[in-house]
mmCIF file of C-alpha atoms in Angstrom:
data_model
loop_
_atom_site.group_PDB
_atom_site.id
_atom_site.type_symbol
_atom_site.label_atom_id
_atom_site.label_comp_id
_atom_site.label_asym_id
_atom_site.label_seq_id
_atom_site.Cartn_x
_atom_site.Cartn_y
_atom_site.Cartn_z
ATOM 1 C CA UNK A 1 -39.453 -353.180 49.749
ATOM 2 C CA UNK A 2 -38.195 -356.259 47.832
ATOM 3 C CA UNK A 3 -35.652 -355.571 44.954
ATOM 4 C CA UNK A 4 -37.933 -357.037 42.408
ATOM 5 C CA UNK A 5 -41.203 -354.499 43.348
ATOM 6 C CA UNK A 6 -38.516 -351.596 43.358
ATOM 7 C CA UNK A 7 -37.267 -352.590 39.806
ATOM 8 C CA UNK A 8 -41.366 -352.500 38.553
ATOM 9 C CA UNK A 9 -41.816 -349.756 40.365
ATOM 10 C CA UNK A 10 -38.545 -347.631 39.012
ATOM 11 C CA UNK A 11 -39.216 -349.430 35.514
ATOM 12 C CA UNK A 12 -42.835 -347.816 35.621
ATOM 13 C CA UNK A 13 -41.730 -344.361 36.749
ATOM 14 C CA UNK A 14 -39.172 -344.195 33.883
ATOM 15 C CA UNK A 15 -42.310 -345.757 31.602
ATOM 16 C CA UNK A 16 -44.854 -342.700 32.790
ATOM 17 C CA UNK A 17 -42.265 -339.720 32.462
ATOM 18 C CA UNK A 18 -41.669 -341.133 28.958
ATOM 19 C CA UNK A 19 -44.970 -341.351 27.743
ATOM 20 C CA UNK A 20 -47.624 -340.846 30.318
ATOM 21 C CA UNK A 21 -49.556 -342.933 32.601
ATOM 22 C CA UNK A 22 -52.252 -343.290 29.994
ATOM 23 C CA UNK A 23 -49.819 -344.186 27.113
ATOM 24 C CA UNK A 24 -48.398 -346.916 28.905
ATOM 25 C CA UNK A 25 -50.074 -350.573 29.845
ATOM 26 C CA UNK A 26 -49.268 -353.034 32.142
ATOM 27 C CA UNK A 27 -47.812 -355.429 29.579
ATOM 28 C CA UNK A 28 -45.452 -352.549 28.507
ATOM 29 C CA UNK A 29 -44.272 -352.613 32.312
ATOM 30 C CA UNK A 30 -43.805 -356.492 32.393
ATOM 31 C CA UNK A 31 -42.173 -356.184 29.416
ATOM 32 C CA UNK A 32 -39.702 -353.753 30.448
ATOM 33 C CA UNK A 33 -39.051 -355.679 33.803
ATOM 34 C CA UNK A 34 -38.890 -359.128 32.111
ATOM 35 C CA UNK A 35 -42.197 -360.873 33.003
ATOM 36 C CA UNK A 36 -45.660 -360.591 31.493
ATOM 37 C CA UNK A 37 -48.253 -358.104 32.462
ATOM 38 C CA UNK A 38 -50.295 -360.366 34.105
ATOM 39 C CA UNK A 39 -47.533 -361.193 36.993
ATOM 40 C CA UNK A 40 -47.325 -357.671 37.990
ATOM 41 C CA UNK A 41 -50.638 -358.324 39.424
ATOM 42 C CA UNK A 42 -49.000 -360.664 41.998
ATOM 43 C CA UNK A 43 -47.080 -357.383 42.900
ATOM 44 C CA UNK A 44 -50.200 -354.568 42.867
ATOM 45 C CA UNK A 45 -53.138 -354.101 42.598
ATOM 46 C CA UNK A 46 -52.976 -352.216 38.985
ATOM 47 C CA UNK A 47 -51.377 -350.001 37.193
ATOM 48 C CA UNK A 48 -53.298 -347.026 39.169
ATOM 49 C CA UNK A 49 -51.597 -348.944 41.923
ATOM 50 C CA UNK A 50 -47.901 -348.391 40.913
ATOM 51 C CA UNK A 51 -48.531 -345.400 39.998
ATOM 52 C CA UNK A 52 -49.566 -344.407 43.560
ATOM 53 C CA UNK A 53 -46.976 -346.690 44.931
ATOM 54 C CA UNK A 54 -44.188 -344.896 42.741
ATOM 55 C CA UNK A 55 -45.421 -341.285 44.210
ATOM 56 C CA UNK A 56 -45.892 -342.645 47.774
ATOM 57 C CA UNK A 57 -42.363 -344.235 47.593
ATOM 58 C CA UNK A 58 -41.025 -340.754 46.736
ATOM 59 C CA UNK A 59 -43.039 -339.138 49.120
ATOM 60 C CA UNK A 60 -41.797 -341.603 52.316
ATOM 61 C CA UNK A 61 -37.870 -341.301 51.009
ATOM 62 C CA UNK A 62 -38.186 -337.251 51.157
ATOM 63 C CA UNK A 63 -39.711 -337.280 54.737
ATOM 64 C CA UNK A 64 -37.729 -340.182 56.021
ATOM 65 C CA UNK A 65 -34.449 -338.362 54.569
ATOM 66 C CA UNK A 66 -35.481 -335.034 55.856
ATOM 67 C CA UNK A 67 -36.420 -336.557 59.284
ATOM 68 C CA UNK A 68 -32.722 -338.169 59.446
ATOM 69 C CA UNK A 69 -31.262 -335.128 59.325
ATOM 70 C CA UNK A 70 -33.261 -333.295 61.865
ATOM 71 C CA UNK A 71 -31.958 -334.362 65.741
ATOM 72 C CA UNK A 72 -34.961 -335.280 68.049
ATOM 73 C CA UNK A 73 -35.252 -331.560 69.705
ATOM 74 C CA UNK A 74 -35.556 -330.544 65.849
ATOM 75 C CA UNK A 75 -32.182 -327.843 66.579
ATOM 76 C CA UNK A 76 -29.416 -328.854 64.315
ATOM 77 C CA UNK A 77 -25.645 -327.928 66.061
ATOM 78 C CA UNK A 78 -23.469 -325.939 64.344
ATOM 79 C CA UNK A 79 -25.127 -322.887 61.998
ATOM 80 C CA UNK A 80 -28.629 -322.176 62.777
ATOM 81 C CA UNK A 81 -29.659 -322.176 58.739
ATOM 82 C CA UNK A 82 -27.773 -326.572 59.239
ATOM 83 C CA UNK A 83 -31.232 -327.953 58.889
ATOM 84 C CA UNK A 84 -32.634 -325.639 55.496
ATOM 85 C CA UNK A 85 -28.948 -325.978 53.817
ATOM 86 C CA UNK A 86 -29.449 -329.943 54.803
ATOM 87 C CA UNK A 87 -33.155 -330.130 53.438
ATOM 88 C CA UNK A 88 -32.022 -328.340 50.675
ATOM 89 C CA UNK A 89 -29.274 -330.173 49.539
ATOM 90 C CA UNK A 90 -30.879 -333.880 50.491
ATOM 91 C CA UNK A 91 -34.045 -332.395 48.167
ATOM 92 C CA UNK A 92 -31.878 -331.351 45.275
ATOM 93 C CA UNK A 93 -29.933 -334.975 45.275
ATOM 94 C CA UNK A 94 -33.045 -336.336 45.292
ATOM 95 C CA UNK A 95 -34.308 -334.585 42.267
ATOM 96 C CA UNK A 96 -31.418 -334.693 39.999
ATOM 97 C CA UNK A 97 -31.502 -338.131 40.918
ATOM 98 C CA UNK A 98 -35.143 -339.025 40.607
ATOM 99 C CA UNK A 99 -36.071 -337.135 37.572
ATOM 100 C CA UNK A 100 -38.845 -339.503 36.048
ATOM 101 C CA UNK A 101 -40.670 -339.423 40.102
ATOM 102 C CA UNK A 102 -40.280 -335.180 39.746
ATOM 103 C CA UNK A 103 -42.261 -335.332 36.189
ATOM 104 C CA UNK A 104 -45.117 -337.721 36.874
ATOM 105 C CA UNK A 105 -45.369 -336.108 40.427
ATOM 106 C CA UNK A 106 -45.945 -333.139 38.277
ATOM 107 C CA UNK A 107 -47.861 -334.428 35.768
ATOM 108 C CA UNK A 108 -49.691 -337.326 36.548
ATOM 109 C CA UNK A 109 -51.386 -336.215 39.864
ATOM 110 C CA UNK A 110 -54.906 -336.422 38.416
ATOM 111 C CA UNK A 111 -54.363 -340.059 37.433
ATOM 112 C CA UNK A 112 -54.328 -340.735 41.094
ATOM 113 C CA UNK A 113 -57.648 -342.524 43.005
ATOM 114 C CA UNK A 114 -58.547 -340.511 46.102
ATOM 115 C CA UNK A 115 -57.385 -343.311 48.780
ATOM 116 C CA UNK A 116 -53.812 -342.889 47.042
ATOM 117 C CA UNK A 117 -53.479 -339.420 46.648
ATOM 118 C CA UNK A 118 -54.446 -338.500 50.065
ATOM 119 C CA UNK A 119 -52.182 -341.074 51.369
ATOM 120 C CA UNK A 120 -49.189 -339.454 49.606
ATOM 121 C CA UNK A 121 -50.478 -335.262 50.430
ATOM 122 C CA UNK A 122 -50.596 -336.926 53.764
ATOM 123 C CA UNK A 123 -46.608 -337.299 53.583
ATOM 124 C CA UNK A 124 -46.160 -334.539 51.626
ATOM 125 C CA UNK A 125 -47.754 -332.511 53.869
ATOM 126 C CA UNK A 126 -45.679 -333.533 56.405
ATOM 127 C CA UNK A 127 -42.952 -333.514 54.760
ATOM 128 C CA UNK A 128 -43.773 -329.192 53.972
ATOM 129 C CA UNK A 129 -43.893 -328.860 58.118
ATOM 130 C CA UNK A 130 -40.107 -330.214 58.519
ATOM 131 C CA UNK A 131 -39.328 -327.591 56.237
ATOM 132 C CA UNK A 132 -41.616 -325.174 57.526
ATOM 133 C CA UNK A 133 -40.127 -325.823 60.786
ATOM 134 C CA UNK A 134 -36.859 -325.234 59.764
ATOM 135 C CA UNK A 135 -37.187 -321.726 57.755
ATOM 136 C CA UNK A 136 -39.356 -319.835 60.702
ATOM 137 C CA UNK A 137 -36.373 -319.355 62.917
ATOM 138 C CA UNK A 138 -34.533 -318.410 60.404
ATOM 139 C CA UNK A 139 -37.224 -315.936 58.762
ATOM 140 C CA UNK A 140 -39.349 -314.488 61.755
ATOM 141 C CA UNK A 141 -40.704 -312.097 59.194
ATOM 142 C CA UNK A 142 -42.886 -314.989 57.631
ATOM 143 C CA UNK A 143 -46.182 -315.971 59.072
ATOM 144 C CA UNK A 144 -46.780 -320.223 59.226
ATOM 145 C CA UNK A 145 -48.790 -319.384 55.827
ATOM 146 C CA UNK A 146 -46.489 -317.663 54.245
ATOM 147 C CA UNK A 147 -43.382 -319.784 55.103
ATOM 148 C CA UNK A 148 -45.415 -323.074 53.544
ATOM 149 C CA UNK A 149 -45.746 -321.140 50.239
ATOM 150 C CA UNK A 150 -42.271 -319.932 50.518
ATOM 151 C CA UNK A 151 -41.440 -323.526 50.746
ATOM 152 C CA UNK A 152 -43.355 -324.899 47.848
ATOM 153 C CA UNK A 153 -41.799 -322.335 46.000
ATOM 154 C CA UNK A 154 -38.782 -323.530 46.559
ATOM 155 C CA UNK A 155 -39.632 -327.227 45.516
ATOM 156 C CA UNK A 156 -40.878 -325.871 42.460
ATOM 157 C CA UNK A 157 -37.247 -324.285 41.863
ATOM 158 C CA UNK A 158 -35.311 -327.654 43.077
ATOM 159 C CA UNK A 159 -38.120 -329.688 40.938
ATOM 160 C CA UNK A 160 -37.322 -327.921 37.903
ATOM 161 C CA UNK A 161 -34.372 -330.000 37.251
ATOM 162 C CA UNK A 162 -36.056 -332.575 34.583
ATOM 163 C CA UNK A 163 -36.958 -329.449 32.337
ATOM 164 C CA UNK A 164 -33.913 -327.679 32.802
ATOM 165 C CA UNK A 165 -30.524 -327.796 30.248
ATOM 166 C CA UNK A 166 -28.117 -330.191 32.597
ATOM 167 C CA UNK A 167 -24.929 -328.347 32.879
ATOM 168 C CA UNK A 168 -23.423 -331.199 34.754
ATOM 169 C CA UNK A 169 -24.695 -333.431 38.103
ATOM 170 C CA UNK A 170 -22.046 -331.121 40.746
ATOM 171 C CA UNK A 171 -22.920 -327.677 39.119
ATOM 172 C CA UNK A 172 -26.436 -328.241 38.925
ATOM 173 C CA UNK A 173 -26.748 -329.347 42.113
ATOM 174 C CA UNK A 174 -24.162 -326.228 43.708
ATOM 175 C CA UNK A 175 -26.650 -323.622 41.482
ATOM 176 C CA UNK A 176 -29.875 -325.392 42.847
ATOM 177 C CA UNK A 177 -29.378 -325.097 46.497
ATOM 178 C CA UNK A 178 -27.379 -322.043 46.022
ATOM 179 C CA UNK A 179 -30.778 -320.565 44.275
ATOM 180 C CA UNK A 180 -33.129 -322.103 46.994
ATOM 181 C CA UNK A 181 -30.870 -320.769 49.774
ATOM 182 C CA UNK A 182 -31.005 -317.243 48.158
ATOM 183 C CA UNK A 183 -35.136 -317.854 47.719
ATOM 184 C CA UNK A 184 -35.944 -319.047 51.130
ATOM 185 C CA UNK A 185 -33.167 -316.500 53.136
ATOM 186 C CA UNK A 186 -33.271 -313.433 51.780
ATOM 187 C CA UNK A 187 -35.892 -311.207 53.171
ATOM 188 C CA UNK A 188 -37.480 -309.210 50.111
ATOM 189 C CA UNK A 189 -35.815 -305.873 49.820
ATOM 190 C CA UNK A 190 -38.687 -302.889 50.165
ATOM 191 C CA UNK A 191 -42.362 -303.350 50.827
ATOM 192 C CA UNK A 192 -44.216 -305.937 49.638
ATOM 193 C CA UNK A 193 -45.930 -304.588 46.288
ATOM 194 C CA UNK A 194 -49.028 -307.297 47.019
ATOM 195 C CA UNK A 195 -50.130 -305.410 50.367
#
């Protein structure tokens, strides 16, 4: 990606966390980015466009990231829970760092066309089965269903990080993973009162 369609496409993220994707034109992206709004269109299609371009960019740096850290036979060395503390850690960096992406992933989902949102479930879906992957060793108690939600559950924890009171980058990012470790480890203690 060229530095100058990252800079719109950051600019725009920070632009829809602030004040939504409908509250926010493309001239008010050109001008935030230093050109008009009618040479973004030499960049995308729309504003619909970098708004599924923003999302899709997030989506692609969470799978690539979470692929890096996986070997090829998908067994990390060292403690079997390496890959989960590594997922979870990578995810809660990307969060803290990536707040505006967390709160128009969030929010602005239904903005989406269809072509762009099932491009991005398509890597966030994927994204879910490295995960996935990674907790069922470590939890045979969970069935593959079970373990997804388990997981999304624990994105919704890490994701919480734009609506929560910052107590600091390092703490915030020791008491997320230490949380989403706790979630995603400990088996639940007694029956489960749903059954």
């Amino acid at each position: 990606m060229t530095p100058r369609r990252q800079q719109i496409l950051s600019t725009a993220a920070d632009l829809f966390a602030a004040r939504g994707f409908h509250g926010v034109s493309m001239g008010d992206i050109g001008a935030a980015v230093g050109v008009s709004g009618p040479a973004l269109y030499k960049h995308f299609a729309g504003k619909e466009d970098i708004l599924g371009q923003c999302l899709l960019h997030a989506s692609d740096q969470l799978l690539a990231g979470a692929r890096e850290l996986l070997p090829d036979d998908g067994v990390p060395a060292g403690r079997p829970d390496g890959a989960l503390t590594a997922l979870i850690a990578r995810h809660a960096d990307f969060a803290l760092d990536n707040p505006a992406l967390i709160v128009i992933q969030e929010r602005e989902w239904g903005a989406l066309g269809a072509e762009a949102r099932a491009q991005v479930r398509e890597h966030q879906l994927a994204y879910i089965d490295v995960w996935t992957d990674s907790l069922r060793p470590l939890r045979p108690d969970l069935g593959g269903t079970e373990a997804r939600a388990a997981v999304q559950a624990a994105f919704g924890l890490l994701n919480s990080t734009p609506h929560s009171a910052r107590i600091g980058r390092a703490a915030m990012r020791a008491l997320l993973t230490r949380m989403a470790r706790a979630a995603l480890l400990t088996p639940p203690a007694g029956p489960d009162p749903a059954r």
